[in-house]
Amino acid sequence: MKCPVCNYSEIKEGTKKCPECGADLEAFQTIEKIKKCKKKGNLFLIILAVLSAIFLVACILIYVSFNNKVKIAEDKTLQANTEINKLTTQIDQKNSEISTLNEKISEIQAKVIETEKIENKVHIVGENETLSIIAKKYFGNEDMYPKLACDNDLIDPDFILTGQKIYIYYK
Ligand SMILES: [Zn+2]
């Protein structure tokens, strides 16, 4: 141990007064102890600060990661919504196409019915059938029999044979 006043170095541990200059070594030792205590306190504060910093960084990292996840989820939702909108538009288009096609089908069916009406039909004369009966059957009016006679080049409308072909013209 060394005297802090005169730098005399051959002092035994636990000596209260410097044998060279008479300085109060006990007081100096107390000051040293206080300094050591302060250093320990500083170390504790430094450790606390470092731990706080680590905690803060961890919090920031967790926050950033969470935010990223939320953002990814939001992006996915947005994409899904866009996709749904696209598909809805496509469905609307297809529905419109179906409507157009249905209209066309209706038109074609109407034309088919019209064509069927115009198309010639052949009637085979049954037993006891007269031109009047046939006219009533196809035109709903027995008075139309002269048309049948004319269309089939029949000279006598009253003379038709069983099994004879009668052409029905709606035109
Ligand atoms: Zn001394």
PDB file of C-alpha atoms and ligand atoms in Angstrom:
ATOM      1  CA  MET A   1       0.000   0.000   0.000  1.00  0.00           C
ATOM      2  CA  LYS A   2       1.128   3.517  -0.901  1.00  0.00           C
ATOM      3  CA  CYS A   3       0.559   6.841   0.898  1.00  0.00           C
ATOM      4  CA  PRO A   4      -1.405   9.117  -1.433  1.00  0.00           C
ATOM      5  CA  VAL A   5       0.239  12.218   0.076  1.00  0.00           C
ATOM      6  CA  CYS A   6       3.970  11.453   0.193  1.00  0.00           C
ATOM      7  CA  ASN A   7       3.963   8.329  -2.033  1.00  0.00           C
ATOM      8  CA  TYR A   8       5.741   6.322   0.727  1.00  0.00           C
ATOM      9  CA  SER A   9       5.224   2.745  -0.340  1.00  0.00           C
ATOM     10  CA  GLU A  10       6.277   0.492   2.525  1.00  0.00           C
ATOM     11  CA  ILE A  11       3.101   0.846   4.556  1.00  0.00           C
ATOM     12  CA  LYS A  12       1.496  -2.302   5.992  1.00  0.00           C
ATOM     13  CA  GLU A  13      -2.186  -3.061   5.184  1.00  0.00           C
ATOM     14  CA  GLY A  14      -4.569  -1.711   7.874  1.00  0.00           C
ATOM     15  CA  THR A  15      -2.232   1.112   9.033  1.00  0.00           C
ATOM     16  CA  LYS A  16      -4.271   4.178  10.054  1.00  0.00           C
ATOM     17  CA  LYS A  17      -1.612   6.867   9.743  1.00  0.00           C
ATOM     18  CA  CYS A  18       1.306   7.235   7.316  1.00  0.00           C
ATOM     19  CA  PRO A  19       4.529   6.666   9.270  1.00  0.00           C
ATOM     20  CA  GLU A  20       6.358   9.060   6.913  1.00  0.00           C
ATOM     21  CA  CYS A  21       4.063  12.135   6.719  1.00  0.00           C
ATOM     22  CA  GLY A  22       1.351  11.379   9.274  1.00  0.00           C
ATOM     23  CA  ALA A  23      -1.532  11.564   6.718  1.00  0.00           C
ATOM     24  CA  ASP A  24      -4.857  10.032   7.798  1.00  0.00           C
ATOM     25  CA  LEU A  25      -4.807   6.838   5.727  1.00  0.00           C
ATOM     26  CA  GLU A  26      -8.159   5.726   7.142  1.00  0.00           C
ATOM     27  CA  ALA A  27      -9.864   8.740   5.565  1.00  0.00           C
ATOM     28  CA  PHE A  28      -8.241   7.980   2.198  1.00  0.00           C
ATOM     29  CA  GLN A  29      -9.383   4.320   2.411  1.00  0.00           C
ATOM     30  CA  THR A  30     -12.955   5.464   3.115  1.00  0.00           C
ATOM     31  CA  ILE A  31     -12.811   7.740   0.020  1.00  0.00           C
ATOM     32  CA  GLU A  32     -11.538   4.769  -2.059  1.00  0.00           C
ATOM     33  CA  LYS A  33     -14.410   2.604  -0.794  1.00  0.00           C
ATOM     34  CA  ILE A  34     -16.947   5.301  -1.773  1.00  0.00           C
ATOM     35  CA  LYS A  35     -15.334   5.555  -5.251  1.00  0.00           C
ATOM     36  CA  LYS A  36     -15.589   1.743  -5.703  1.00  0.00           C
ATOM     37  CA  CYS A  37     -19.234   1.862  -4.641  1.00  0.00           C
ATOM     38  CA  LYS A  38     -19.880   4.599  -7.199  1.00  0.00           C
ATOM     39  CA  LYS A  39     -18.194   2.526  -9.896  1.00  0.00           C
ATOM     40  CA  LYS A  40     -20.439  -0.454  -9.032  1.00  0.00           C
ATOM     41  CA  GLY A  41     -23.472   1.846  -9.241  1.00  0.00           C
ATOM     42  CA  ASN A  42     -22.325   3.120 -12.629  1.00  0.00           C
ATOM     43  CA  LEU A  43     -21.849  -0.442 -13.868  1.00  0.00           C
ATOM     44  CA  PHE A  44     -25.370  -1.291 -12.730  1.00  0.00           C
ATOM     45  CA  LEU A  45     -26.726   1.756 -14.582  1.00  0.00           C
ATOM     46  CA  ILE A  46     -24.799   0.786 -17.730  1.00  0.00           C
ATOM     47  CA  ILE A  47     -26.163  -2.781 -17.583  1.00  0.00           C
ATOM     48  CA  LEU A  48     -29.668  -1.390 -17.047  1.00  0.00           C
ATOM     49  CA  ALA A  49     -29.253   0.956 -20.026  1.00  0.00           C
ATOM     50  CA  VAL A  50     -27.973  -1.876 -22.256  1.00  0.00           C
ATOM     51  CA  LEU A  51     -30.855  -4.151 -21.181  1.00  0.00           C
ATOM     52  CA  SER A  52     -33.325  -1.312 -21.820  1.00  0.00           C
ATOM     53  CA  ALA A  53     -31.801  -0.751 -25.248  1.00  0.00           C
ATOM     54  CA  ILE A  54     -32.047  -4.480 -26.070  1.00  0.00           C
ATOM     55  CA  PHE A  55     -35.662  -4.531 -24.854  1.00  0.00           C
ATOM     56  CA  LEU A  56     -36.470  -1.454 -26.957  1.00  0.00           C
ATOM     57  CA  VAL A  57     -34.881  -2.968 -30.077  1.00  0.00           C
ATOM     58  CA  ALA A  58     -36.781  -6.221 -29.490  1.00  0.00           C
ATOM     59  CA  CYS A  59     -40.031  -4.259 -29.147  1.00  0.00           C
ATOM     60  CA  ILE A  60     -39.315  -2.371 -32.375  1.00  0.00           C
ATOM     61  CA  LEU A  61     -38.507  -5.628 -34.209  1.00  0.00           C
ATOM     62  CA  ILE A  62     -41.717  -7.285 -32.958  1.00  0.00           C
ATOM     63  CA  TYR A  63     -43.733  -4.200 -33.923  1.00  0.00           C
ATOM     64  CA  VAL A  64     -42.198  -4.051 -37.412  1.00  0.00           C
ATOM     65  CA  SER A  65     -42.740  -7.781 -37.943  1.00  0.00           C
ATOM     66  CA  PHE A  66     -46.363  -7.524 -36.747  1.00  0.00           C
ATOM     67  CA  ASN A  67     -46.956  -4.518 -39.003  1.00  0.00           C
ATOM     68  CA  ASN A  68     -45.520  -6.438 -41.953  1.00  0.00           C
ATOM     69  CA  LYS A  69     -47.823  -9.366 -41.261  1.00  0.00           C
ATOM     70  CA  VAL A  70     -50.821  -7.026 -41.076  1.00  0.00           C
ATOM     71  CA  LYS A  71     -49.725  -5.401 -44.333  1.00  0.00           C
ATOM     72  CA  ILE A  72     -49.328  -8.783 -46.067  1.00  0.00           C
ATOM     73  CA  ALA A  73     -52.787  -9.824 -44.838  1.00  0.00           C
ATOM     74  CA  GLU A  74     -54.245  -6.528 -46.093  1.00  0.00           C
ATOM     75  CA  ASP A  75     -52.559  -6.996 -49.482  1.00  0.00           C
ATOM     76  CA  LYS A  76     -53.969 -10.515 -49.740  1.00  0.00           C
ATOM     77  CA  THR A  77     -57.460  -9.292 -48.857  1.00  0.00           C
ATOM     78  CA  LEU A  78     -57.144  -6.577 -51.496  1.00  0.00           C
ATOM     79  CA  GLN A  79     -56.019  -9.119 -54.105  1.00  0.00           C
ATOM     80  CA  ALA A  80     -58.885 -11.461 -53.210  1.00  0.00           C
ATOM     81  CA  ASN A  81     -61.381  -8.603 -53.473  1.00  0.00           C
ATOM     82  CA  THR A  82     -59.996  -7.605 -56.875  1.00  0.00           C
ATOM     83  CA  GLU A  83     -60.304 -11.222 -58.000  1.00  0.00           C
ATOM     84  CA  ILE A  84     -63.899 -11.401 -56.698  1.00  0.00           C
ATOM     85  CA  ASN A  85     -64.759  -8.179 -58.553  1.00  0.00           C
ATOM     86  CA  LYS A  86     -63.252  -9.573 -61.761  1.00  0.00           C
ATOM     87  CA  LEU A  87     -65.206 -12.815 -61.427  1.00  0.00           C
ATOM     88  CA  THR A  88     -68.415 -10.915 -60.629  1.00  0.00           C
ATOM     89  CA  THR A  89     -67.938  -8.837 -63.780  1.00  0.00           C
ATOM     90  CA  GLN A  90     -67.340 -12.026 -65.778  1.00  0.00           C
ATOM     91  CA  ILE A  91     -70.480 -13.618 -64.297  1.00  0.00           C
ATOM     92  CA  ASP A  92     -72.463 -10.511 -65.243  1.00  0.00           C
ATOM     93  CA  GLN A  93     -71.085 -10.706 -68.779  1.00  0.00           C
ATOM     94  CA  LYS A  94     -71.931 -14.405 -69.055  1.00  0.00           C
ATOM     95  CA  ASN A  95     -75.425 -13.773 -67.693  1.00  0.00           C
ATOM     96  CA  SER A  96     -75.905 -11.051 -70.284  1.00  0.00           C
ATOM     97  CA  GLU A  97     -74.684 -13.476 -72.974  1.00  0.00           C
ATOM     98  CA  ILE A  98     -77.104 -16.129 -71.690  1.00  0.00           C
ATOM     99  CA  SER A  99     -79.958 -13.607 -71.876  1.00  0.00           C
ATOM    100  CA  THR A 100     -79.008 -12.740 -75.467  1.00  0.00           C
ATOM    101  CA  LEU A 101     -78.834 -16.448 -76.373  1.00  0.00           C
ATOM    102  CA  ASN A 102     -82.196 -17.109 -74.723  1.00  0.00           C
ATOM    103  CA  GLU A 103     -83.695 -14.278 -76.758  1.00  0.00           C
ATOM    104  CA  LYS A 104     -82.236 -15.817 -79.918  1.00  0.00           C
ATOM    105  CA  ILE A 105     -83.618 -19.246 -78.955  1.00  0.00           C
ATOM    106  CA  SER A 106     -87.057 -17.687 -78.491  1.00  0.00           C
ATOM    107  CA  GLU A 107     -86.775 -16.036 -81.904  1.00  0.00           C
ATOM    108  CA  ILE A 108     -85.711 -19.313 -83.538  1.00  0.00           C
ATOM    109  CA  GLN A 109     -88.524 -21.218 -81.797  1.00  0.00           C
ATOM    110  CA  ALA A 110     -91.020 -18.628 -83.043  1.00  0.00           C
ATOM    111  CA  LYS A 111     -89.603 -19.018 -86.547  1.00  0.00           C
ATOM    112  CA  VAL A 112     -89.830 -22.819 -86.290  1.00  0.00           C
ATOM    113  CA  ILE A 113     -93.480 -22.569 -85.275  1.00  0.00           C
ATOM    114  CA  GLU A 114     -94.074 -20.142 -88.144  1.00  0.00           C
ATOM    115  CA  THR A 115     -92.247 -22.467 -90.568  1.00  0.00           C
ATOM    116  CA  GLU A 116     -94.212 -25.461 -89.339  1.00  0.00           C
ATOM    117  CA  LYS A 117     -97.396 -23.562 -90.047  1.00  0.00           C
ATOM    118  CA  ILE A 118     -96.261 -22.614 -93.548  1.00  0.00           C
ATOM    119  CA  GLU A 119     -94.881 -26.068 -94.268  1.00  0.00           C
ATOM    120  CA  ASN A 120     -97.097 -28.392 -96.197  1.00  0.00           C
ATOM    121  CA  LYS A 121     -98.789 -31.205 -94.361  1.00  0.00           C
ATOM    122  CA  VAL A 122    -100.191 -34.354 -95.854  1.00  0.00           C
ATOM    123  CA  HIS A 123    -103.434 -35.764 -94.609  1.00  0.00           C
ATOM    124  CA  ILE A 124    -104.481 -39.317 -95.405  1.00  0.00           C
ATOM    125  CA  VAL A 125    -108.250 -39.427 -95.831  1.00  0.00           C
ATOM    126  CA  GLY A 126    -109.903 -41.636 -93.248  1.00  0.00           C
ATOM    127  CA  GLU A 127    -113.142 -43.582 -93.569  1.00  0.00           C
ATOM    128  CA  ASN A 128    -116.291 -41.389 -93.948  1.00  0.00           C
ATOM    129  CA  GLU A 129    -114.124 -38.225 -93.915  1.00  0.00           C
ATOM    130  CA  THR A 130    -115.153 -35.262 -96.029  1.00  0.00           C
ATOM    131  CA  LEU A 131    -113.178 -32.212 -97.141  1.00  0.00           C
ATOM    132  CA  SER A 132    -115.249 -30.147 -94.673  1.00  0.00           C
ATOM    133  CA  ILE A 133    -114.133 -32.346 -91.768  1.00  0.00           C
ATOM    134  CA  ILE A 134    -110.495 -32.088 -92.898  1.00  0.00           C
ATOM    135  CA  ALA A 135    -110.850 -28.283 -93.326  1.00  0.00           C
ATOM    136  CA  LYS A 136    -112.226 -27.965 -89.798  1.00  0.00           C
ATOM    137  CA  LYS A 137    -109.382 -30.126 -88.470  1.00  0.00           C
ATOM    138  CA  TYR A 138    -106.564 -28.078 -90.034  1.00  0.00           C
ATOM    139  CA  PHE A 139    -108.037 -24.595 -90.405  1.00  0.00           C
ATOM    140  CA  GLY A 140    -110.630 -24.672 -87.632  1.00  0.00           C
ATOM    141  CA  ASN A 141    -113.303 -23.820 -90.216  1.00  0.00           C
ATOM    142  CA  GLU A 142    -115.227 -26.286 -92.354  1.00  0.00           C
ATOM    143  CA  ASP A 143    -116.014 -23.543 -94.874  1.00  0.00           C
ATOM    144  CA  MET A 144    -112.340 -23.681 -95.929  1.00  0.00           C
ATOM    145  CA  TYR A 145    -112.950 -26.924 -97.877  1.00  0.00           C
ATOM    146  CA  PRO A 146    -112.917 -25.159-101.312  1.00  0.00           C
ATOM    147  CA  LYS A 147    -109.301 -24.110-100.593  1.00  0.00           C
ATOM    148  CA  LEU A 148    -108.416 -27.781 -99.985  1.00  0.00           C
ATOM    149  CA  ALA A 149    -110.150 -28.751-103.210  1.00  0.00           C
ATOM    150  CA  CYS A 150    -108.381 -26.027-105.140  1.00  0.00           C
ATOM    151  CA  ASP A 151    -104.928 -26.736-103.602  1.00  0.00           C
ATOM    152  CA  ASN A 152    -105.288 -30.457-104.408  1.00  0.00           C
ATOM    153  CA  ASP A 153    -106.717 -29.947-107.896  1.00  0.00           C
ATOM    154  CA  LEU A 154    -109.918 -31.782-106.982  1.00  0.00           C
ATOM    155  CA  ILE A 155    -112.598 -31.270-109.617  1.00  0.00           C
ATOM    156  CA  ASP A 156    -115.394 -32.533-107.338  1.00  0.00           C
ATOM    157  CA  PRO A 157    -114.905 -31.571-103.638  1.00  0.00           C
ATOM    158  CA  ASP A 158    -117.452 -34.215-102.613  1.00  0.00           C
ATOM    159  CA  PHE A 159    -115.531 -37.018-104.240  1.00  0.00           C
ATOM    160  CA  ILE A 160    -112.546 -38.125-102.174  1.00  0.00           C
ATOM    161  CA  LEU A 161    -111.354 -41.634-101.454  1.00  0.00           C
ATOM    162  CA  THR A 162    -110.332 -43.306 -98.207  1.00  0.00           C
ATOM    163  CA  GLY A 163    -106.496 -43.431 -98.113  1.00  0.00           C
ATOM    164  CA  GLN A 164    -106.201 -40.521-100.553  1.00  0.00           C
ATOM    165  CA  LYS A 165    -103.515 -37.906 -99.818  1.00  0.00           C
ATOM    166  CA  ILE A 166    -104.722 -34.377 -99.203  1.00  0.00           C
ATOM    167  CA  TYR A 167    -102.027 -31.656 -99.071  1.00  0.00           C
ATOM    168  CA  ILE A 168    -102.663 -28.917 -96.558  1.00  0.00           C
ATOM    169  CA  TYR A 169    -101.228 -25.502 -97.462  1.00  0.00           C
ATOM    170  CA  TYR A 170    -101.377 -22.786 -94.840  1.00  0.00           C
ATOM    171  CA  LYS A 171    -100.173 -20.125 -97.289  1.00  0.00           C
TER     172      LYS A 171
HETATM  173 ZN    ZN B   1       2.762   9.821   3.868  1.00  0.00          ZN
END
